[in-house]
Coordinates of C-alpha atoms in Angstrom, one line a residue:
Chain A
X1 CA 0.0 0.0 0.0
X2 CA 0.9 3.6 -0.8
X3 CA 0.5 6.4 1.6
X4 CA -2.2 8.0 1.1
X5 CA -1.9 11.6 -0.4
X6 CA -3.3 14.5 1.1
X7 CA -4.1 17.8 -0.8
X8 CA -4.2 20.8 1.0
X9 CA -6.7 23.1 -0.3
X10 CA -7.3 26.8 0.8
X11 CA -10.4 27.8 0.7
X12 CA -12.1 30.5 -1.7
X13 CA -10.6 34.0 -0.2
X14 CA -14.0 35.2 0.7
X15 CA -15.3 32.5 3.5
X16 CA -16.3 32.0 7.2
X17 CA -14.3 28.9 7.0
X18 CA -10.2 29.4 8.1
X19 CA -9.1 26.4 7.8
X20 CA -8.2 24.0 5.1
X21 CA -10.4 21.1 3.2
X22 CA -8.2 19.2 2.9
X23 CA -8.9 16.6 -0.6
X24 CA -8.4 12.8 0.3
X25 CA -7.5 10.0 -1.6
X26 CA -10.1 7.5 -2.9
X27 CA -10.9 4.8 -0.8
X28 CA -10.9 1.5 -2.7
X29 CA -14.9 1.0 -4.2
X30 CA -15.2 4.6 -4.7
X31 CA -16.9 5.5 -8.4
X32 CA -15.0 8.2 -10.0
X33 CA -18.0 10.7 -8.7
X34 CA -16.9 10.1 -5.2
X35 CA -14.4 12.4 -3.5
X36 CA -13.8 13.2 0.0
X37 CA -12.4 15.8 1.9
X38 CA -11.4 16.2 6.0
X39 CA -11.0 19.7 7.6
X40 CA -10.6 20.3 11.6
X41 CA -12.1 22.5 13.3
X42 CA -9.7 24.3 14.8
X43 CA -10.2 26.5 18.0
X44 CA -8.8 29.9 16.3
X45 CA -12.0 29.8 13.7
X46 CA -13.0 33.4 13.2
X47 CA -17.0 32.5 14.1
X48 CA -16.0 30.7 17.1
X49 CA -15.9 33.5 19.6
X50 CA -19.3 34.6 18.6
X51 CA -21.2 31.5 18.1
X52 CA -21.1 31.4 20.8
X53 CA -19.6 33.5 23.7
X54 CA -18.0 31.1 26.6
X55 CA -19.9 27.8 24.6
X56 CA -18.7 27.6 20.9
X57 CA -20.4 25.5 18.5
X58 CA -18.9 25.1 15.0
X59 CA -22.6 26.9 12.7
X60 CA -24.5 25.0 10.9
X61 CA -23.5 27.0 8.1
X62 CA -20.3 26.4 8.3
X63 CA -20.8 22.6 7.9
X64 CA -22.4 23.7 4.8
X65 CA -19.4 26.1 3.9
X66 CA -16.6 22.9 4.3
X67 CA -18.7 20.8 1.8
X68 CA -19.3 24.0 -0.6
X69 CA -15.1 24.3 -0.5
X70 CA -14.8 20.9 -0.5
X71 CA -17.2 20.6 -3.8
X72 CA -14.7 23.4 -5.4
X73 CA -11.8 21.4 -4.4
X74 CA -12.8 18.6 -6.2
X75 CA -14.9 20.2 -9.0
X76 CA -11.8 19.7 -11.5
X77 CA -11.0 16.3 -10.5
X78 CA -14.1 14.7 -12.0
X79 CA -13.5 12.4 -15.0
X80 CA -13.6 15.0 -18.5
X81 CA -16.6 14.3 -19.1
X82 CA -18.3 15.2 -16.2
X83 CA -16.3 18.1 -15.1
X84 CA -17.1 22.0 -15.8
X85 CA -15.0 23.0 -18.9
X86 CA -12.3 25.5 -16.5
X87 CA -12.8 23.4 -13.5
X88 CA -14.8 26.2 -12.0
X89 CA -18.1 26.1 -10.2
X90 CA -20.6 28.7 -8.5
X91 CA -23.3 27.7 -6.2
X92 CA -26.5 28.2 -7.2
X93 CA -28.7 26.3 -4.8
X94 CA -28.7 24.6 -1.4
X95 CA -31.2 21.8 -2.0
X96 CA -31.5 20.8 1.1
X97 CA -29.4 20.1 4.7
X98 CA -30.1 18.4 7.3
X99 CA -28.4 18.8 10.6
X100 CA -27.9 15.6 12.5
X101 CA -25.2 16.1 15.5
X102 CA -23.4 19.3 16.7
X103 CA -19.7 19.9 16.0
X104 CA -17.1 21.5 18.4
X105 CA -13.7 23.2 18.7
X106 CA -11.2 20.1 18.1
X107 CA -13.5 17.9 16.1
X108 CA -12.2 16.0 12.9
X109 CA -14.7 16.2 9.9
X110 CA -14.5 13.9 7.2
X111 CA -17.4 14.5 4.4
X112 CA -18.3 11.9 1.4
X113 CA -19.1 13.9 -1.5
X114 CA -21.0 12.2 -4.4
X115 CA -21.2 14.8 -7.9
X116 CA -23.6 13.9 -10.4
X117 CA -24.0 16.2 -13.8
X118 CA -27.4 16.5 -14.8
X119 CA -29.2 18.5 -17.7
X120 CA -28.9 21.9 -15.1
X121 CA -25.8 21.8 -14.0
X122 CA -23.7 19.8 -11.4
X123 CA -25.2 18.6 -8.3
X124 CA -22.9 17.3 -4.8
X125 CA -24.6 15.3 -2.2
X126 CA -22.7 15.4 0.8
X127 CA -22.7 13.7 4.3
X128 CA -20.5 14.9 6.9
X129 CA -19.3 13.3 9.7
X130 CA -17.2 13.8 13.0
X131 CA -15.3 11.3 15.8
X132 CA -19.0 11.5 17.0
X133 CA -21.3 10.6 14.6
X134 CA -23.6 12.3 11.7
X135 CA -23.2 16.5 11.6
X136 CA -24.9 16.8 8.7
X137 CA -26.1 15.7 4.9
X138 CA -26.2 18.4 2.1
X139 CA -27.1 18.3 -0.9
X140 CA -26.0 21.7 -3.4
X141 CA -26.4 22.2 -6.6
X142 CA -23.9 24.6 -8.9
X143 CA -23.6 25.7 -12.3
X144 CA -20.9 27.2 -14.4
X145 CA -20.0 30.7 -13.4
X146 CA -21.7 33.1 -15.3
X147 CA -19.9 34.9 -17.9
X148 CA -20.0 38.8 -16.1
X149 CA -22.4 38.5 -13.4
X150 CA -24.1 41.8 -12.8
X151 CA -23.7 42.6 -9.4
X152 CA -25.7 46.5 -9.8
X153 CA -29.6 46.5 -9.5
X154 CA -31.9 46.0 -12.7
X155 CA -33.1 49.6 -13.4
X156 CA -36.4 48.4 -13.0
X157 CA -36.5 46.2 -9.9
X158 CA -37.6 42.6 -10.6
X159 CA -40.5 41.9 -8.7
X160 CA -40.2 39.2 -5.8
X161 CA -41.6 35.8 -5.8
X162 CA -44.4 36.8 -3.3
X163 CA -46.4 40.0 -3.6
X164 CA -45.0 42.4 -1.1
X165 CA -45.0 45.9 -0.7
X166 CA -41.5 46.7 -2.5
X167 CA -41.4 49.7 0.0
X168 CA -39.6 49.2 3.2
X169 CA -41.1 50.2 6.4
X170 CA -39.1 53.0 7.9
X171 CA -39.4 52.2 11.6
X172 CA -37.3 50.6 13.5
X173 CA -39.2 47.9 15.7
X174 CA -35.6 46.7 17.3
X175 CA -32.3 48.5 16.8
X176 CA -28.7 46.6 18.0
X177 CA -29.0 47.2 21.7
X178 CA -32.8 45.6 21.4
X179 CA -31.4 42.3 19.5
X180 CA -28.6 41.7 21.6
X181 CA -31.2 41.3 23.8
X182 CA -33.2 38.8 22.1
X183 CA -30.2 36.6 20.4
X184 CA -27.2 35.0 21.1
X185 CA -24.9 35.3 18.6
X186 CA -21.9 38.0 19.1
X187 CA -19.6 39.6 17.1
X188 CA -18.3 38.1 14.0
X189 CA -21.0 36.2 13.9
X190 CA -24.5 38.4 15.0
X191 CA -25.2 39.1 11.5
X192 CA -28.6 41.2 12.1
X193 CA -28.3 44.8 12.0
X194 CA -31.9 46.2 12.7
X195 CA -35.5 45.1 12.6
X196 CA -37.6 47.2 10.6
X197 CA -41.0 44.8 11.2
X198 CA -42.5 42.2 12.8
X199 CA -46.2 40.6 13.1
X200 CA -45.4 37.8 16.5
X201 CA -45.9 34.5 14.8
X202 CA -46.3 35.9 11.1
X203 CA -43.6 37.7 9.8
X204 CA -40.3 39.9 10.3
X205 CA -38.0 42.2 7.9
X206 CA -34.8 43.2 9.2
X207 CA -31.4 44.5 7.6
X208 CA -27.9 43.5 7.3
X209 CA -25.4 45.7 5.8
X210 CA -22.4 44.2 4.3
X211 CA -19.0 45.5 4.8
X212 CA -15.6 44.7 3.8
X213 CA -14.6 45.3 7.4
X214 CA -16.3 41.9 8.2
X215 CA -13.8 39.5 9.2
X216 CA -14.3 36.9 6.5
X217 CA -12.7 39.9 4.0
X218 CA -9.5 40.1 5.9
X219 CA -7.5 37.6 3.8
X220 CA -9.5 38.4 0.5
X221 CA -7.4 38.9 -3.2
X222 CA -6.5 43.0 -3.5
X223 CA -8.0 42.4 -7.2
X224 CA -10.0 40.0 -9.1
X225 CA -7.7 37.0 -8.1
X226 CA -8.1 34.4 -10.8
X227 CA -12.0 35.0 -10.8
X228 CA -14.2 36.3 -13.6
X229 CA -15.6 39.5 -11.7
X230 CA -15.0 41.6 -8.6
X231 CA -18.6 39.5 -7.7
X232 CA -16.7 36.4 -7.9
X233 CA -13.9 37.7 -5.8
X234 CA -15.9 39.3 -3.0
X235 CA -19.3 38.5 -3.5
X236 CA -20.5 37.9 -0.1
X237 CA -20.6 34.3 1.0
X238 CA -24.1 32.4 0.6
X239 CA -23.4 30.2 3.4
X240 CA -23.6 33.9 5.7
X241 CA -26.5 35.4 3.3
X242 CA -28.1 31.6 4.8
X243 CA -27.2 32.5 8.4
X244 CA -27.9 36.4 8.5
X245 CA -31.5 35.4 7.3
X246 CA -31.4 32.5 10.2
X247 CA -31.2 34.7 12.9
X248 CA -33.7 37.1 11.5
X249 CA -36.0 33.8 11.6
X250 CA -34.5 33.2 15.4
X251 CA -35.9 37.3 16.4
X252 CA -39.2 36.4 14.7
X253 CA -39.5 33.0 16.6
X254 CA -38.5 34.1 20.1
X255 CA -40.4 37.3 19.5
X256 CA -42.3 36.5 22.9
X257 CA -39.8 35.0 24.9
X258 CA -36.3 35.5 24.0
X259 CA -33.4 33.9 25.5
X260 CA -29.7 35.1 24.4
X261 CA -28.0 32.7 27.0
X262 CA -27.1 29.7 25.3
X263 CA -26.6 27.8 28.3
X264 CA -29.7 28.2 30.0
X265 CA -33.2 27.6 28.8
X266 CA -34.6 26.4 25.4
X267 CA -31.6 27.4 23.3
X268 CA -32.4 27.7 19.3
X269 CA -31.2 24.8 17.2
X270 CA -30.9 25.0 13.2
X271 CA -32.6 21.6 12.2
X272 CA -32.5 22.3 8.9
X273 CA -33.0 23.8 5.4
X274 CA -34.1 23.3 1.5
X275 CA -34.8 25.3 -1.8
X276 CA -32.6 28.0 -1.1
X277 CA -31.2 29.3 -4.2
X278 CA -28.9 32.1 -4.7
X279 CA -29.8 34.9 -7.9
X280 CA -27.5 37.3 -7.4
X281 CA -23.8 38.3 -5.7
X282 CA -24.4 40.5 -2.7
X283 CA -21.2 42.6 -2.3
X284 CA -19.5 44.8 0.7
X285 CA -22.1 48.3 1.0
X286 CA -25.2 46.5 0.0
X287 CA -27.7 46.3 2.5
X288 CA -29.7 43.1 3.0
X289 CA -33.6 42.9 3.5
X290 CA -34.4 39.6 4.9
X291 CA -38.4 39.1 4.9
X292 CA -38.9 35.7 6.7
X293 CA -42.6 34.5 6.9
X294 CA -43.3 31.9 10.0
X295 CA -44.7 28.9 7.8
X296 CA -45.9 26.6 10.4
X297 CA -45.0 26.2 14.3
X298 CA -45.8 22.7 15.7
X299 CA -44.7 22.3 19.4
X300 CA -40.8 23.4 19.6
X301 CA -40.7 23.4 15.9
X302 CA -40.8 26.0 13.8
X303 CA -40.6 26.7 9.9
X304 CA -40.0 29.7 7.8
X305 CA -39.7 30.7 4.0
X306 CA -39.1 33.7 2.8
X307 CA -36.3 35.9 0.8
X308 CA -33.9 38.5 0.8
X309 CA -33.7 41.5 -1.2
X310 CA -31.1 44.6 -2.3
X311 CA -32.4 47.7 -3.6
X312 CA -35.8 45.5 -4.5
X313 CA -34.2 43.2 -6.1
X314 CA -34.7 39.1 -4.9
X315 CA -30.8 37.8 -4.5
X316 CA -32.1 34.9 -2.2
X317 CA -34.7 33.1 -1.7
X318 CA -35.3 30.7 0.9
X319 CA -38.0 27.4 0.4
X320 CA -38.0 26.4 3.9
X321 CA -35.8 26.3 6.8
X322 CA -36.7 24.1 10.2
X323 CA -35.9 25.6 13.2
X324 CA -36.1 23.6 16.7
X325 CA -36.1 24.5 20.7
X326 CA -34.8 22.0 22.8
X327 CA -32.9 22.2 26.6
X328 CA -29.8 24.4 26.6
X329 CA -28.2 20.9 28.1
X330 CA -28.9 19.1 25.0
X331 CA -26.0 20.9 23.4
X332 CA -23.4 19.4 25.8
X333 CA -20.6 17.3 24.4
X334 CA -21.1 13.9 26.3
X335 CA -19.1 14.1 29.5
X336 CA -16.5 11.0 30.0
Chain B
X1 CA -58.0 12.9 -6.8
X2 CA -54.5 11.8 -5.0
X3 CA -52.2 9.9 -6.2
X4 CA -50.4 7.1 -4.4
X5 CA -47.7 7.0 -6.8
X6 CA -47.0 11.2 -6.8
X7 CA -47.6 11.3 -2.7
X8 CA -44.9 8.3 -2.7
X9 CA -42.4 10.8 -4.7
X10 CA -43.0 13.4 -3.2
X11 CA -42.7 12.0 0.5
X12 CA -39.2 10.3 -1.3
X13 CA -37.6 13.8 -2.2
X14 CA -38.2 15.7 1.1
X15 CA -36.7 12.4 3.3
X16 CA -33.6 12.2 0.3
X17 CA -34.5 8.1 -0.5
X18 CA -35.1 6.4 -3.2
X19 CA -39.0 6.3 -4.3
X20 CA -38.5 2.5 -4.1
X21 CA -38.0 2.1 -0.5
X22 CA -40.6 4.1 0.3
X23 CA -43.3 1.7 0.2
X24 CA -46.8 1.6 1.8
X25 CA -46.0 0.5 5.2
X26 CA -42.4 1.4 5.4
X27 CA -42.5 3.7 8.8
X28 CA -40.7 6.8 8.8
X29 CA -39.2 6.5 12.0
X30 CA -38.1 2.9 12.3
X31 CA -37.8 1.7 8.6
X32 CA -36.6 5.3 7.1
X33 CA -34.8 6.9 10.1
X34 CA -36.8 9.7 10.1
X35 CA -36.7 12.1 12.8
X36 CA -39.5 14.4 14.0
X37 CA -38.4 17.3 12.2
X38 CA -38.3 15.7 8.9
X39 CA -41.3 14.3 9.6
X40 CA -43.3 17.4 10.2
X41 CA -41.4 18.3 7.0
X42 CA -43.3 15.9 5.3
X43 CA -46.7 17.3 6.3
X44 CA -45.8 20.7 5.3
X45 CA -44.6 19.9 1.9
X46 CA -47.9 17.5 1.7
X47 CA -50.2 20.6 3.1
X48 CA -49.0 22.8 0.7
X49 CA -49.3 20.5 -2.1
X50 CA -52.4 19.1 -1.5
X51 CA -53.8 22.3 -0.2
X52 CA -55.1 20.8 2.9
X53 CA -54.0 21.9 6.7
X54 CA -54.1 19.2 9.6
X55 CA -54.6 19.9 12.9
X56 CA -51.8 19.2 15.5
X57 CA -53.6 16.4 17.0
X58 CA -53.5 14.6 13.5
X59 CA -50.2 14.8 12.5
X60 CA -48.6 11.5 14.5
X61 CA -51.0 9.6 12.8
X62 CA -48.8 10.1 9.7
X63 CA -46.3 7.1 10.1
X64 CA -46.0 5.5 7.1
X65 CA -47.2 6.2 3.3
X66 CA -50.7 4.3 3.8
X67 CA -51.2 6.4 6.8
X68 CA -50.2 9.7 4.7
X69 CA -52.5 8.5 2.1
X70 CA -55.1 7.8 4.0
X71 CA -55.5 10.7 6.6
X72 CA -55.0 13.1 3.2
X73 CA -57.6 11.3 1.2
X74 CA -59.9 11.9 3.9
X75 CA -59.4 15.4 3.9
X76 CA -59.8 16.3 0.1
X77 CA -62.9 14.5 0.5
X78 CA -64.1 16.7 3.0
X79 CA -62.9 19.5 1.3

C-alpha cells in the first residue's frame, strides 16, 4: 500500500471557514463521482468567539461552507466528461441540509461527497461526519459561473416571488442594543443589523449591511484574483446570506420569549434547510432585506420561507428552513 | 384525486431516498430513520401540495405512506 496523499486546499478568499479542506484519496470502491475531503475544526476559527460566547459550536452553516469548499476542491478532478470545462463552479442552490449532530472546537470532519452532472448543472450530495457521529447531509447544486455576473440592481427592480409591498417600512421595531437582547450570537457572527418589522408569529424584515470590514474579507485577493468579476472575488458568502437570514427567523420565533444565553433555557437549534437558491452576488455596501414568513410552528418546531432582497431586487430566496427548541443541556458534548 | 404514486415521490424527495423504498408501510421513523423534524417536514410539503392543513392532533397519525394517504384522502374528500 501507498501512503495516502493528502491535498491541501485553501479555501475561496472570501469565506467563514479558516481552515483548510483538505482533498483525500479514494478509498478503494469509490466511483469516480466520489471524492472526499477532512477539515478540523480548529479553536482559532473566526465564528467561534461569537457562536457562541463562553460555549462555541462550529454553525451549521459552516458545515455547509466545508462541503461548498470541499465541492470546489474537487470540481476539477471529476473524469472529463463530467467536469465543468475550466474546473470552476458557482453555487446556485442549497437543496436541502439536514443537521444531525453538533460539532465543536477540536473535532475532525470527514465528508463523502457524491457529484452527479445533470441536464442543469452539477449537483454534490454530501454527508459529513465527525469522531461522534452524523453533523450533517447536504445536498447543493452549482452551475458554471456566469460569464460577467451583474452585481448593480436592474433599473427596473424585478418583482419578488411573493407580492409584497416593495417599499420598506421605515421604523425601527428593534435596533442593535434591542437584539442583543433577544439573540445570542456576538460579534463576528450576530449578523442582524436592525429590525424594521415584525407581526409575532407571522412575519419579520430586518437589515444587514455588508461591509468589507467583516472579518471573513480580511485575507480576500487586493484584485479579481483568478475570478471572472469583482462579484466572484468578494461577492458575499451564501453560506452567511443563509445564516444572517437564520437569525432574522430566530428574532421572529423568540419574539415573545427571548433567551440570548445559550446555556440556560430552550436554546435555538438550526434543524435544517431546503430550496434556497442564490440569484444574485451580494457585495461589501449592499444592504440586506431579509423578509422571513413563520410557515408553520408545531410544538418546539418551527418553519420559515421567505427571501432576501437589495435595492428591491430578490438575490435569495429561501424554500424552507426548520428551526427547533430544545434544553440548553442538549447541546453538551457527552461528559466522560 | 390523490395519487399514491405522486404522494410516494414526493414524500421520497423531502426524506432524500429512493421512491422505491418508500413503500406503503415502510415507517418513517423505524424503517426510514426519520426524525420528527423531517417528519413534520413531510406534512408541510404535503399541506401545501395538496392544499389541505391538519390539525396538530393529526399529524402523529402520519407514520407510514398508507397512513399519509389515507389521513390526506380523507381530507380532500371533506374538502
Amino acid at each position: 500500500m501507498t501512503a495516502p496523499t493528502v491535498t491541501d486546499v485553501v479555501g475561496r478568499a472570501v469565506s467563514p471557514v479558516d481552515g483548510p479542506v483538505r482533498v483525500l484519496p479514494a478509498e478503494p470502491g469509490d466511483g469516480s463521482l466520489t471524492m472526499r475531503v477532512a477539515f478540523t475544526v480548529a479553536p482559532e476559527e473566526t465564528v467561534l468567539p461569537g457562536h457562541y460566547p463562553g460555549f462555541p459550536i462550529f454553525p451549521g452553516v459552516c458545515l455547509v461552507e466545508v462541503v461548498h469548499l470541499g465541492a470546489l476542491a474537487t470540481a476539477g478532478s471529476l473524469p472529463a466528461a463530467d467536469a465543468p470545462a475550466d474546473g470552476r463552479l458557482e453555487l446556485r442552490q442549497i437543496e436541502s441540509t439536514r443537521f444531525t449532530g453538533p460539532v465543536f472546537p477540536g473535532d475532525s470532519l470527514t465528508a463523502v461527497l457524491d457529484w452527479k452532472r445533470d441536464e442543469s448543472g452539477w449537483r454534490c450530495r454530501a454527508k459529513v461526519r465527525s469522531q461522534r457521529g452524523d453533523a450533517a447531509s447536504v445536498r447543493l447544486r452549482f452551475a458554471a459561473p456566469a460569464a460577467d455576473p451583474d452585481p448593480a440592481p436592474d433599473p427596473a427592480p424585478a418583482s419578488a416571488p411573493t407580492e409584497q409591498p416593495t417599499d420598506p417600512p421605515s421604523a425601527v421595531v428593534a435596533d442593535q442594543a434591542e437584539i442583543r437582547g433577544r439573540l445570542p450570537h456576538r460579534f463576528p457572527m450576530l449578523l442582524v443589523d436592525r429590525v424594521l418589522s415584525v407581526e409575532p408569529e407571522r412575519s419579520l424584515v430586518a437589515n444587514k449591511a455588508v461591509s468589507c470590514n467583516e472579518p471573513w474579507y480580511a485575507a480576500g485577493p487586493t484584485g479579481h484574483g483568478d475570478t471572472a468579476s469583482a462579484a466572484a472575488a468578494f461577492g458575499y458568502p451564501g453560506t452567511l446570506l443563509v445564516e444572517s437570514w437564520c437569525q432574522s427567523a430566530g428574532v421572529l420565533a423568540t419574539w415573545e420569549s427571548p433567551n440570548p444565553d445559550v446555556l440556560e433555557g430552550d436554546v435555538m437549534l438550526f434543524g435544517g434547510m431546503s430550496g434556497v437558491e442564490f440569484h444574485h452576488p451580494v457585495l461589501p455596501g449592499q444592504v440586506l432585506e431579509h423578509r422571513v414568513r413563520q410557515e408553520r410552528r408545531v410544538g418546539e418546531t418551527v418553519m420559515f420561507e421567505g427571501e432576501s432582497l437589495v435595492d428591491g431586487r430578490t438575490v435569495m430566496t429561501v424554500g424552507r428552513i426548520t428551526m427547533a427548541f430544545r434544553p440548553a443541556r442538549v447541546l453538551r458534548p457527552e461528559t466522560s | 384525486m390523490l395519487d399514491k404514486e405522486e404522494l410516494r415521490e414526493i414524500v421520497a424527495g423531502v426524506l432524500d431516498v429512493d421512491t422505491a423504498d418508500v413503500t406503503d408501510d415502510a415507517k418513517f421513523v423505524d424503517d426510514l430513520e426519520v426524525d420528527s423534524l423531517m417528519a413534520l417536514e413531510v406534512v408541510v410539503v404535503l399541506e401545501k401540495k395538496y392544499g389541505i392543513k391538519l390539525p396538530e392532533s393529526e399529524l402523529k397519525r402520519i407514520v407510514d405512506l398508507q397512513s399519509a394517504y389515507d389521513l390526506l384522502a380523507g381530507k380532500m374528500q371533506a374538502a
